[in-house]
Amino acid sequence: MTLIYGTTLLILLGSLLVGVIRVLRGPRLADRLLAAQLFGTTGVALLLILAELQQLPAARDTALVLALLAMLAAVAFVSRVWQTGTEREETK
Amino acid sequence: MSLLEWLQGGLLISGALMFLVGSIGLVRFPDTFTRIHALTKADNLGLGLIVLGLIPASFSLSITLKLLLIWLLVMLASALSGHLVAWEARAQQVPLRQPGETENPEGTHE
Amino acid sequence: MNEMIDWLLLLGLGAVAITSLMSQSIFRAVVFFILLGLLLSLVWIRLDAPDIALAEAVIGAGITGILLLDTLGQLKKTGKLTTEPSPSRARLGLALLASLTLVGLLIWAVLHQPQPAIALHQQVADALPESGVDHPITAVLLNFRSYDTLLEIGVLVLAVLVGLTLQSKDAPPDSLPGLPNPLLHACLTLLIPAMLLTAAYLLWAGADRPGGAFQAGAMLAAAFILLHLSGTRLSPRRSEFLMKAGLVMGFGVFLAVAVSTLIGGRPFLTYPDGSAGMLILLIELALTLSIGLILLSLFTVAHTPAQLPGKRRQDEQ
């Protein structure tokens, strides 16, 4: 069973790594934010599996907290950062 | 390994693979709108499979309920953030693209 | 396999930190910073330190990310966002030297750890029954070393006081309207109660599991900030007195409990026998509310004074 948990963790970490490509490439701010959203969900999955693997129930609470806070970044982004015209200021 | 553990393993691995598929979709899809699809669909399914796979590990009512609650919250969060991003993207007239077209919004050269 | 996961996390942590620092695009740096918070909380779980993982998840991946996003939005709005030219080679070298020295010192410190003369965890475990709580971390934070926690909350109150002082007296209240999105408001009716409930749960869990006032307060702050962002204003300008009372309440209650034990002839900050659990719960309740309001104030105060050059952007275009 430990082997399965480990494999799942590794695949999930690999998925994070793939997501990083989208943050690096952009090109829009929204695309980067979507990647951040992906990190949040993947983090929840990772924490749930770690809770079982390490017999650490508090990791489940951490996952709960992450799940609750997942949409905060999107709300802050849409209401504050991504206003019309800001996109072109993001220079490289 | 018992039958239940095989089932669990299958659920967990396929859930994780679903995450991987979502990430690949996020990288491969051509525009913001389709990327929202990749993310919010594949990840919710992936997390759901993982949650289902973890339930037999404990068979405790409180843990099961907490796992399901986390899944529900994540689904709510991705539905909401996907909707918000799409809503704002539409308001800003983010262009739609077919696969293969080059992407070059004004001012951002990656 | 475990080592592989740990190595992946460790390498990822370093790579993400460096990418976040080196990134030219500020938004990309913020996204990497959020990812860094997430990885850190995973690392804390791997190190069997769930208390810190929980705090890192709420503060690092949650609230700090939003603060940075909000600051970025503010900078863009006022046109103050300029990409600085990359620093000169001498400055870069100096910074590199300083950080490498620090890393070297830290490695030396880890390698030359003195053998602890007294087993602290043993002492904590022995004294736990009298502490009033069942979770060793909470016992240390609010009983054995409550002095530190008192000073910490003092620092937080001080920080928010400085923030409030910087706010100009007649600054317009946050002018940004909330998001007029019906789905968001429908979701809030589900989410806000869930967040408040979780804050209460974290506070209650602190007695025998990882959790406690700081995590619960940060969760409370997240709920307040979400309301604020979506247009429901809880700004200090509406009910200034209540807000200020709330800000200092945690520190006040803590100090009052600490001093009142002096009346009974006991030393500063020692709880009388038997009532320790009750007093700790009282302090934590006040702390939770105060920390929530303090973090909200730091959020709302941060961008009120910077609204003067609103026309600058239009001039540039």
Short mmCIF file of N, CA and C in Angstrom, two decimals, chain C residues 87-241:
data_model
loop_
_atom_site.label_atom_id
_atom_site.label_comp_id
_atom_site.label_asym_id
_atom_site.label_seq_id
_atom_site.Cartn_x
_atom_site.Cartn_y
_atom_site.Cartn_z
N PRO C 87 20.23 44.86 -11.11
CA PRO C 87 21.24 45.50 -10.26
C PRO C 87 22.65 45.28 -10.79
N SER C 88 23.53 46.18 -10.39
CA SER C 88 24.90 46.10 -10.88
C SER C 88 25.58 44.85 -10.34
N ARG C 89 26.69 44.50 -10.99
CA ARG C 89 27.35 43.25 -10.66
C ARG C 89 27.89 43.29 -9.22
N ALA C 90 28.35 44.46 -8.79
CA ALA C 90 28.92 44.58 -7.45
C ALA C 90 27.87 44.31 -6.40
N ARG C 91 26.67 44.92 -6.62
CA ARG C 91 25.59 44.72 -5.64
C ARG C 91 25.16 43.26 -5.61
N LEU C 92 25.09 42.67 -6.81
CA LEU C 92 24.69 41.27 -6.90
C LEU C 92 25.70 40.39 -6.16
N GLY C 93 26.98 40.70 -6.36
CA GLY C 93 28.04 39.92 -5.72
C GLY C 93 27.96 40.04 -4.21
N LEU C 94 27.71 41.27 -3.75
CA LEU C 94 27.62 41.51 -2.30
C LEU C 94 26.46 40.73 -1.69
N ALA C 95 25.32 40.78 -2.39
CA ALA C 95 24.15 40.05 -1.90
C ALA C 95 24.42 38.55 -1.87
N LEU C 96 25.08 38.07 -2.92
CA LEU C 96 25.40 36.65 -3.01
C LEU C 96 26.32 36.24 -1.87
N LEU C 97 27.34 37.09 -1.61
CA LEU C 97 28.30 36.81 -0.54
C LEU C 97 27.58 36.75 0.80
N ALA C 98 26.71 37.74 1.03
CA ALA C 98 26.00 37.79 2.31
C ALA C 98 25.14 36.56 2.50
N SER C 99 24.40 36.18 1.45
CA SER C 99 23.50 35.04 1.64
C SER C 99 24.29 33.74 1.77
N LEU C 100 25.38 33.63 1.03
CA LEU C 100 26.18 32.41 1.15
C LEU C 100 26.80 32.30 2.54
N THR C 101 27.23 33.44 3.10
CA THR C 101 27.77 33.43 4.47
C THR C 101 26.72 32.94 5.45
N LEU C 102 25.49 33.47 5.27
CA LEU C 102 24.41 33.06 6.16
C LEU C 102 24.15 31.56 6.05
N VAL C 103 24.10 31.08 4.78
CA VAL C 103 23.87 29.65 4.57
C VAL C 103 24.97 28.84 5.24
N GLY C 104 26.23 29.31 5.07
CA GLY C 104 27.35 28.61 5.69
C GLY C 104 27.22 28.55 7.20
N LEU C 105 26.87 29.69 7.79
CA LEU C 105 26.69 29.74 9.24
C LEU C 105 25.60 28.79 9.70
N LEU C 106 24.49 28.78 8.94
CA LEU C 106 23.37 27.91 9.33
C LEU C 106 23.79 26.45 9.25
N ILE C 107 24.51 26.09 8.18
CA ILE C 107 24.96 24.70 8.05
C ILE C 107 25.89 24.34 9.20
N TRP C 108 26.79 25.28 9.53
CA TRP C 108 27.71 25.05 10.65
C TRP C 108 26.93 24.85 11.94
N ALA C 109 25.88 25.68 12.13
CA ALA C 109 25.08 25.58 13.35
C ALA C 109 24.37 24.24 13.43
N VAL C 110 23.88 23.76 12.27
CA VAL C 110 23.18 22.48 12.28
C VAL C 110 24.17 21.36 12.60
N LEU C 111 25.37 21.45 12.01
CA LEU C 111 26.36 20.39 12.23
C LEU C 111 26.89 20.38 13.66
N HIS C 112 26.96 21.55 14.28
CA HIS C 112 27.53 21.64 15.63
C HIS C 112 26.46 21.82 16.70
N GLN C 113 25.31 21.21 16.45
CA GLN C 113 24.25 21.32 17.46
C GLN C 113 24.73 20.76 18.79
N PRO C 114 24.57 21.55 19.85
CA PRO C 114 24.97 21.01 21.14
C PRO C 114 23.97 19.93 21.59
N GLN C 115 24.48 18.95 22.27
CA GLN C 115 23.58 17.96 22.84
C GLN C 115 22.74 18.63 23.92
N PRO C 116 21.43 18.56 23.81
CA PRO C 116 20.63 19.23 24.84
C PRO C 116 20.87 18.59 26.21
N ALA C 117 21.18 19.46 27.18
CA ALA C 117 21.45 18.95 28.52
C ALA C 117 20.18 18.42 29.17
N ILE C 118 19.07 19.05 28.86
CA ILE C 118 17.81 18.56 29.42
C ILE C 118 16.89 18.22 28.26
N ALA C 119 16.19 17.12 28.40
CA ALA C 119 15.26 16.72 27.34
C ALA C 119 13.98 17.53 27.50
N LEU C 120 13.85 18.59 26.67
CA LEU C 120 12.72 19.50 26.81
C LEU C 120 11.38 18.81 26.54
N HIS C 121 11.38 17.95 25.49
CA HIS C 121 10.11 17.33 25.16
C HIS C 121 9.62 16.43 26.29
N GLN C 122 10.59 15.86 27.03
CA GLN C 122 10.23 15.03 28.18
C GLN C 122 9.57 15.89 29.27
N GLN C 123 10.18 17.06 29.51
CA GLN C 123 9.62 17.97 30.52
C GLN C 123 8.22 18.40 30.14
N VAL C 124 8.05 18.71 28.82
CA VAL C 124 6.72 19.14 28.36
C VAL C 124 5.72 18.01 28.58
N ALA C 125 6.12 16.80 28.21
CA ALA C 125 5.21 15.66 28.36
C ALA C 125 4.86 15.44 29.83
N ASP C 126 5.84 15.64 30.73
CA ASP C 126 5.57 15.44 32.16
C ASP C 126 4.60 16.47 32.70
N ALA C 127 4.74 17.72 32.21
CA ALA C 127 3.93 18.80 32.77
C ALA C 127 2.59 18.94 32.07
N LEU C 128 2.39 18.19 30.98
CA LEU C 128 1.19 18.36 30.16
C LEU C 128 -0.11 18.23 30.95
N PRO C 129 -0.24 17.26 31.86
CA PRO C 129 -1.52 17.13 32.57
C PRO C 129 -1.93 18.39 33.32
N GLU C 130 -0.96 19.18 33.80
CA GLU C 130 -1.34 20.38 34.57
C GLU C 130 -1.56 21.60 33.68
N SER C 131 -1.27 21.46 32.35
CA SER C 131 -1.27 22.66 31.51
C SER C 131 -2.67 23.12 31.13
N GLY C 132 -3.67 22.24 31.28
CA GLY C 132 -5.02 22.64 30.92
C GLY C 132 -5.40 22.25 29.51
N VAL C 133 -4.42 21.83 28.67
CA VAL C 133 -4.74 21.36 27.32
C VAL C 133 -4.01 20.04 27.09
N ASP C 134 -4.40 19.33 26.01
CA ASP C 134 -3.80 18.02 25.74
C ASP C 134 -2.80 18.04 24.59
N HIS C 135 -2.66 19.18 23.93
CA HIS C 135 -1.75 19.24 22.78
C HIS C 135 -0.47 19.96 23.21
N PRO C 136 0.68 19.28 23.11
CA PRO C 136 1.91 19.88 23.65
C PRO C 136 2.24 21.25 23.07
N ILE C 137 1.96 21.45 21.75
CA ILE C 137 2.31 22.74 21.15
C ILE C 137 1.50 23.87 21.79
N THR C 138 0.18 23.63 21.94
CA THR C 138 -0.65 24.65 22.57
C THR C 138 -0.22 24.88 24.01
N ALA C 139 0.16 23.79 24.69
CA ALA C 139 0.61 23.94 26.08
C ALA C 139 1.84 24.83 26.15
N VAL C 140 2.77 24.64 25.21
CA VAL C 140 3.98 25.46 25.21
C VAL C 140 3.63 26.91 24.88
N LEU C 141 2.78 27.09 23.86
CA LEU C 141 2.50 28.44 23.37
C LEU C 141 1.70 29.25 24.38
N LEU C 142 0.78 28.62 25.08
CA LEU C 142 -0.12 29.40 25.92
C LEU C 142 0.03 29.13 27.41
N ASN C 143 0.93 28.22 27.77
CA ASN C 143 1.13 28.03 29.19
C ASN C 143 2.61 28.13 29.57
N PHE C 144 3.41 27.18 29.08
CA PHE C 144 4.81 27.15 29.53
C PHE C 144 5.60 28.35 29.03
N ARG C 145 5.34 28.75 27.78
CA ARG C 145 6.07 29.89 27.22
C ARG C 145 5.09 30.97 26.78
N SER C 146 4.06 31.21 27.58
CA SER C 146 3.02 32.14 27.14
C SER C 146 3.55 33.56 27.03
N TYR C 147 4.66 33.83 27.73
CA TYR C 147 5.29 35.14 27.64
C TYR C 147 5.60 35.50 26.19
N ASP C 148 6.17 34.52 25.45
CA ASP C 148 6.51 34.74 24.04
C ASP C 148 5.27 35.09 23.22
N THR C 149 4.21 34.32 23.46
CA THR C 149 2.99 34.54 22.69
C THR C 149 2.41 35.91 22.99
N LEU C 150 2.48 36.32 24.26
CA LEU C 150 1.98 37.65 24.65
C LEU C 150 2.74 38.73 23.88
N LEU C 151 4.07 38.57 23.82
CA LEU C 151 4.87 39.57 23.10
C LEU C 151 4.57 39.53 21.60
N GLU C 152 4.35 38.31 21.07
CA GLU C 152 4.04 38.19 19.64
C GLU C 152 2.78 38.96 19.28
N ILE C 153 1.75 38.77 20.09
CA ILE C 153 0.50 39.46 19.77
C ILE C 153 0.70 40.96 19.98
N GLY C 154 1.56 41.32 20.93
CA GLY C 154 1.91 42.74 21.10
C GLY C 154 2.52 43.31 19.84
N VAL C 155 3.42 42.54 19.22
CA VAL C 155 4.07 42.99 17.98
C VAL C 155 3.04 43.19 16.88
N LEU C 156 2.08 42.23 16.80
CA LEU C 156 1.03 42.35 15.77
C LEU C 156 0.20 43.61 15.96
N VAL C 157 -0.16 43.87 17.23
CA VAL C 157 -0.96 45.07 17.51
C VAL C 157 -0.17 46.31 17.12
N LEU C 158 1.12 46.30 17.45
CA LEU C 158 1.99 47.42 17.11
C LEU C 158 2.03 47.64 15.59
N ALA C 159 2.15 46.51 14.86
CA ALA C 159 2.23 46.61 13.39
C ALA C 159 0.98 47.26 12.83
N VAL C 160 -0.18 46.85 13.36
CA VAL C 160 -1.42 47.39 12.79
C VAL C 160 -1.59 48.85 13.22
N LEU C 161 -1.07 49.19 14.40
CA LEU C 161 -1.13 50.60 14.83
C LEU C 161 -0.31 51.47 13.88
N VAL C 162 0.88 50.99 13.53
CA VAL C 162 1.71 51.73 12.57
C VAL C 162 0.97 51.87 11.25
N GLY C 163 0.34 50.77 10.81
CA GLY C 163 -0.43 50.82 9.57
C GLY C 163 -1.53 51.85 9.62
N LEU C 164 -2.25 51.89 10.75
CA LEU C 164 -3.35 52.84 10.89
C LEU C 164 -2.84 54.27 10.93
N THR C 165 -1.62 54.46 11.49
CA THR C 165 -1.06 55.81 11.55
C THR C 165 -0.70 56.30 10.16
N LEU C 166 -0.22 55.38 9.33
CA LEU C 166 0.21 55.77 7.99
C LEU C 166 -0.98 56.15 7.11
N GLN C 167 -2.14 55.63 7.48
CA GLN C 167 -3.33 55.92 6.68
C GLN C 167 -3.69 57.39 6.87
N SER C 168 -3.83 58.10 5.75
CA SER C 168 -4.14 59.52 5.90
C SER C 168 -5.57 59.66 6.41
N LYS C 169 -5.81 60.75 7.12
CA LYS C 169 -7.03 60.88 7.89
C LYS C 169 -8.27 60.87 7.01
N ASP C 170 -8.21 61.59 5.90
CA ASP C 170 -9.42 61.65 5.09
C ASP C 170 -9.24 60.89 3.77
N ALA C 171 -8.48 59.82 3.84
CA ALA C 171 -8.35 58.99 2.65
C ALA C 171 -9.72 58.43 2.31
N PRO C 172 -10.05 58.38 1.02
CA PRO C 172 -11.35 57.81 0.67
C PRO C 172 -11.34 56.32 1.01
N PRO C 173 -12.46 55.80 1.47
CA PRO C 173 -12.49 54.36 1.72
C PRO C 173 -12.30 53.62 0.41
N ASP C 174 -11.83 52.44 0.53
CA ASP C 174 -11.53 51.59 -0.63
C ASP C 174 -12.53 51.81 -1.76
N SER C 175 -12.05 52.38 -2.85
CA SER C 175 -12.98 52.84 -3.87
C SER C 175 -13.39 51.73 -4.83
N LEU C 176 -12.63 50.65 -4.84
CA LEU C 176 -12.95 49.59 -5.79
C LEU C 176 -14.28 48.95 -5.44
N PRO C 177 -15.17 48.87 -6.40
CA PRO C 177 -16.42 48.18 -6.12
C PRO C 177 -16.17 46.69 -6.02
N GLY C 178 -17.07 46.00 -5.39
CA GLY C 178 -16.93 44.55 -5.33
C GLY C 178 -17.23 43.97 -6.70
N LEU C 179 -17.05 42.69 -6.82
CA LEU C 179 -17.34 42.05 -8.10
C LEU C 179 -18.85 41.87 -8.23
N PRO C 180 -19.45 42.44 -9.26
CA PRO C 180 -20.90 42.27 -9.41
C PRO C 180 -21.23 40.94 -10.08
N ASN C 181 -20.74 39.87 -9.50
CA ASN C 181 -20.96 38.57 -10.13
C ASN C 181 -21.94 37.76 -9.31
N PRO C 182 -23.08 37.38 -9.90
CA PRO C 182 -24.10 36.69 -9.10
C PRO C 182 -23.63 35.36 -8.54
N LEU C 183 -22.84 34.62 -9.31
CA LEU C 183 -22.41 33.31 -8.82
C LEU C 183 -21.51 33.46 -7.60
N LEU C 184 -20.66 34.49 -7.64
CA LEU C 184 -19.77 34.72 -6.50
C LEU C 184 -20.58 34.96 -5.24
N HIS C 185 -21.61 35.79 -5.36
CA HIS C 185 -22.39 36.11 -4.16
C HIS C 185 -23.20 34.91 -3.68
N ALA C 186 -23.64 34.08 -4.63
CA ALA C 186 -24.35 32.87 -4.24
C ALA C 186 -23.40 31.92 -3.50
N CYS C 187 -22.18 31.83 -4.01
CA CYS C 187 -21.20 30.94 -3.38
C CYS C 187 -20.81 31.44 -2.00
N LEU C 188 -20.77 32.77 -1.85
CA LEU C 188 -20.36 33.31 -0.56
C LEU C 188 -21.30 32.88 0.55
N THR C 189 -22.59 32.75 0.24
CA THR C 189 -23.53 32.35 1.28
C THR C 189 -23.22 30.95 1.77
N LEU C 190 -22.55 30.15 0.93
CA LEU C 190 -22.13 28.82 1.39
C LEU C 190 -20.74 28.88 2.03
N LEU C 191 -19.88 29.68 1.40
CA LEU C 191 -18.47 29.64 1.78
C LEU C 191 -18.19 30.33 3.09
N ILE C 192 -18.80 31.50 3.30
CA ILE C 192 -18.48 32.26 4.50
C ILE C 192 -18.84 31.48 5.77
N PRO C 193 -20.06 30.89 5.84
CA PRO C 193 -20.35 30.06 7.02
C PRO C 193 -19.36 28.91 7.17
N ALA C 194 -18.98 28.29 6.04
CA ALA C 194 -18.03 27.18 6.11
C ALA C 194 -16.69 27.66 6.67
N MET C 195 -16.26 28.86 6.26
CA MET C 195 -14.99 29.38 6.75
C MET C 195 -15.07 29.72 8.22
N LEU C 196 -16.19 30.33 8.65
CA LEU C 196 -16.34 30.67 10.06
C LEU C 196 -16.35 29.40 10.91
N LEU C 197 -17.05 28.38 10.39
CA LEU C 197 -17.13 27.12 11.12
C LEU C 197 -15.75 26.49 11.24
N THR C 198 -14.98 26.57 10.14
CA THR C 198 -13.63 26.00 10.17
C THR C 198 -12.74 26.76 11.15
N ALA C 199 -12.92 28.09 11.19
CA ALA C 199 -12.15 28.87 12.15
C ALA C 199 -12.45 28.40 13.57
N ALA C 200 -13.75 28.21 13.86
CA ALA C 200 -14.14 27.74 15.19
C ALA C 200 -13.56 26.35 15.45
N TYR C 201 -13.60 25.51 14.42
CA TYR C 201 -13.07 24.15 14.56
C TYR C 201 -11.57 24.18 14.87
N LEU C 202 -10.84 25.03 14.13
CA LEU C 202 -9.40 25.10 14.35
C LEU C 202 -9.09 25.58 15.76
N LEU C 203 -9.88 26.55 16.22
CA LEU C 203 -9.68 27.07 17.58
C LEU C 203 -9.92 25.97 18.60
N TRP C 204 -11.01 25.23 18.41
CA TRP C 204 -11.37 24.18 19.36
C TRP C 204 -10.37 23.03 19.29
N ALA C 205 -9.91 22.73 18.06
CA ALA C 205 -8.99 21.61 17.88
C ALA C 205 -7.67 21.87 18.60
N GLY C 206 -7.32 23.16 18.76
CA GLY C 206 -6.05 23.50 19.38
C GLY C 206 -5.83 22.86 20.74
N ALA C 207 -6.91 22.47 21.42
CA ALA C 207 -6.77 21.91 22.76
C ALA C 207 -6.11 20.54 22.74
N ASP C 208 -6.37 19.74 21.71
CA ASP C 208 -5.76 18.41 21.73
C ASP C 208 -5.18 17.98 20.39
N ARG C 209 -5.19 18.87 19.39
CA ARG C 209 -4.66 18.55 18.07
C ARG C 209 -4.02 19.81 17.52
N PRO C 210 -3.30 19.68 16.41
CA PRO C 210 -2.78 20.90 15.78
C PRO C 210 -3.91 21.86 15.44
N GLY C 211 -3.69 23.11 15.70
CA GLY C 211 -4.71 24.14 15.50
C GLY C 211 -4.43 25.24 16.50
N GLY C 212 -5.39 26.11 16.72
CA GLY C 212 -5.18 27.13 17.72
C GLY C 212 -5.51 28.51 17.22
N ALA C 213 -5.21 29.50 18.05
CA ALA C 213 -5.68 30.86 17.81
C ALA C 213 -5.12 31.46 16.53
N PHE C 214 -3.83 31.23 16.24
CA PHE C 214 -3.25 31.88 15.07
C PHE C 214 -3.87 31.36 13.78
N GLN C 215 -3.98 30.05 13.68
CA GLN C 215 -4.57 29.46 12.48
C GLN C 215 -6.03 29.88 12.35
N ALA C 216 -6.76 29.82 13.48
CA ALA C 216 -8.18 30.18 13.44
C ALA C 216 -8.34 31.66 13.10
N GLY C 217 -7.47 32.50 13.66
CA GLY C 217 -7.56 33.93 13.38
C GLY C 217 -7.29 34.23 11.92
N ALA C 218 -6.31 33.52 11.36
CA ALA C 218 -6.00 33.74 9.94
C ALA C 218 -7.16 33.30 9.07
N MET C 219 -7.82 32.20 9.45
CA MET C 219 -8.97 31.73 8.69
C MET C 219 -10.10 32.75 8.75
N LEU C 220 -10.30 33.32 9.94
CA LEU C 220 -11.31 34.35 10.14
C LEU C 220 -10.99 35.55 9.24
N ALA C 221 -9.71 35.92 9.22
CA ALA C 221 -9.29 37.04 8.38
C ALA C 221 -9.57 36.75 6.92
N ALA C 222 -9.32 35.50 6.50
CA ALA C 222 -9.58 35.13 5.10
C ALA C 222 -11.05 35.33 4.77
N ALA C 223 -11.93 34.95 5.70
CA ALA C 223 -13.37 35.14 5.46
C ALA C 223 -13.69 36.63 5.35
N PHE C 224 -13.11 37.45 6.25
CA PHE C 224 -13.34 38.90 6.19
C PHE C 224 -12.85 39.47 4.86
N ILE C 225 -11.65 39.03 4.44
CA ILE C 225 -11.06 39.59 3.22
C ILE C 225 -11.89 39.19 2.01
N LEU C 226 -12.40 37.96 2.02
CA LEU C 226 -13.24 37.50 0.92
C LEU C 226 -14.49 38.38 0.82
N LEU C 227 -15.10 38.66 1.97
CA LEU C 227 -16.27 39.55 1.99
C LEU C 227 -15.90 40.92 1.47
N HIS C 228 -14.73 41.41 1.91
CA HIS C 228 -14.27 42.73 1.51
C HIS C 228 -14.08 42.79 0.00
N LEU C 229 -13.43 41.76 -0.55
CA LEU C 229 -13.15 41.74 -1.98
C LEU C 229 -14.42 41.68 -2.81
N SER C 230 -15.44 41.02 -2.28
CA SER C 230 -16.64 40.86 -3.08
C SER C 230 -17.61 42.01 -2.87
N GLY C 231 -17.20 43.00 -2.10
CA GLY C 231 -18.01 44.20 -2.03
C GLY C 231 -18.68 44.48 -0.71
N THR C 232 -18.66 43.55 0.23
CA THR C 232 -19.23 43.82 1.54
C THR C 232 -18.15 44.45 2.40
N ARG C 233 -18.31 45.71 2.70
CA ARG C 233 -17.24 46.41 3.38
C ARG C 233 -17.34 46.25 4.89
N LEU C 234 -16.25 45.82 5.48
CA LEU C 234 -16.14 45.78 6.93
C LEU C 234 -15.06 46.77 7.32
N SER C 235 -15.05 47.91 6.64
CA SER C 235 -13.91 48.81 6.80
C SER C 235 -13.95 49.48 8.17
N PRO C 236 -12.77 49.82 8.68
CA PRO C 236 -12.72 50.44 9.99
C PRO C 236 -13.44 51.79 10.02
N ARG C 237 -13.72 52.35 8.86
CA ARG C 237 -14.34 53.67 8.85
C ARG C 237 -15.81 53.58 9.25
N ARG C 238 -16.41 52.43 9.01
CA ARG C 238 -17.82 52.29 9.33
C ARG C 238 -18.04 52.30 10.84
N SER C 239 -17.27 51.49 11.49
CA SER C 239 -17.48 51.35 12.93
C SER C 239 -16.11 51.37 13.58
N GLU C 240 -15.55 52.56 13.54
CA GLU C 240 -14.16 52.71 13.92
C GLU C 240 -13.89 52.23 15.34
N PHE C 241 -14.80 52.60 16.24
CA PHE C 241 -14.55 52.27 17.64
C PHE C 241 -14.54 50.76 17.86
#
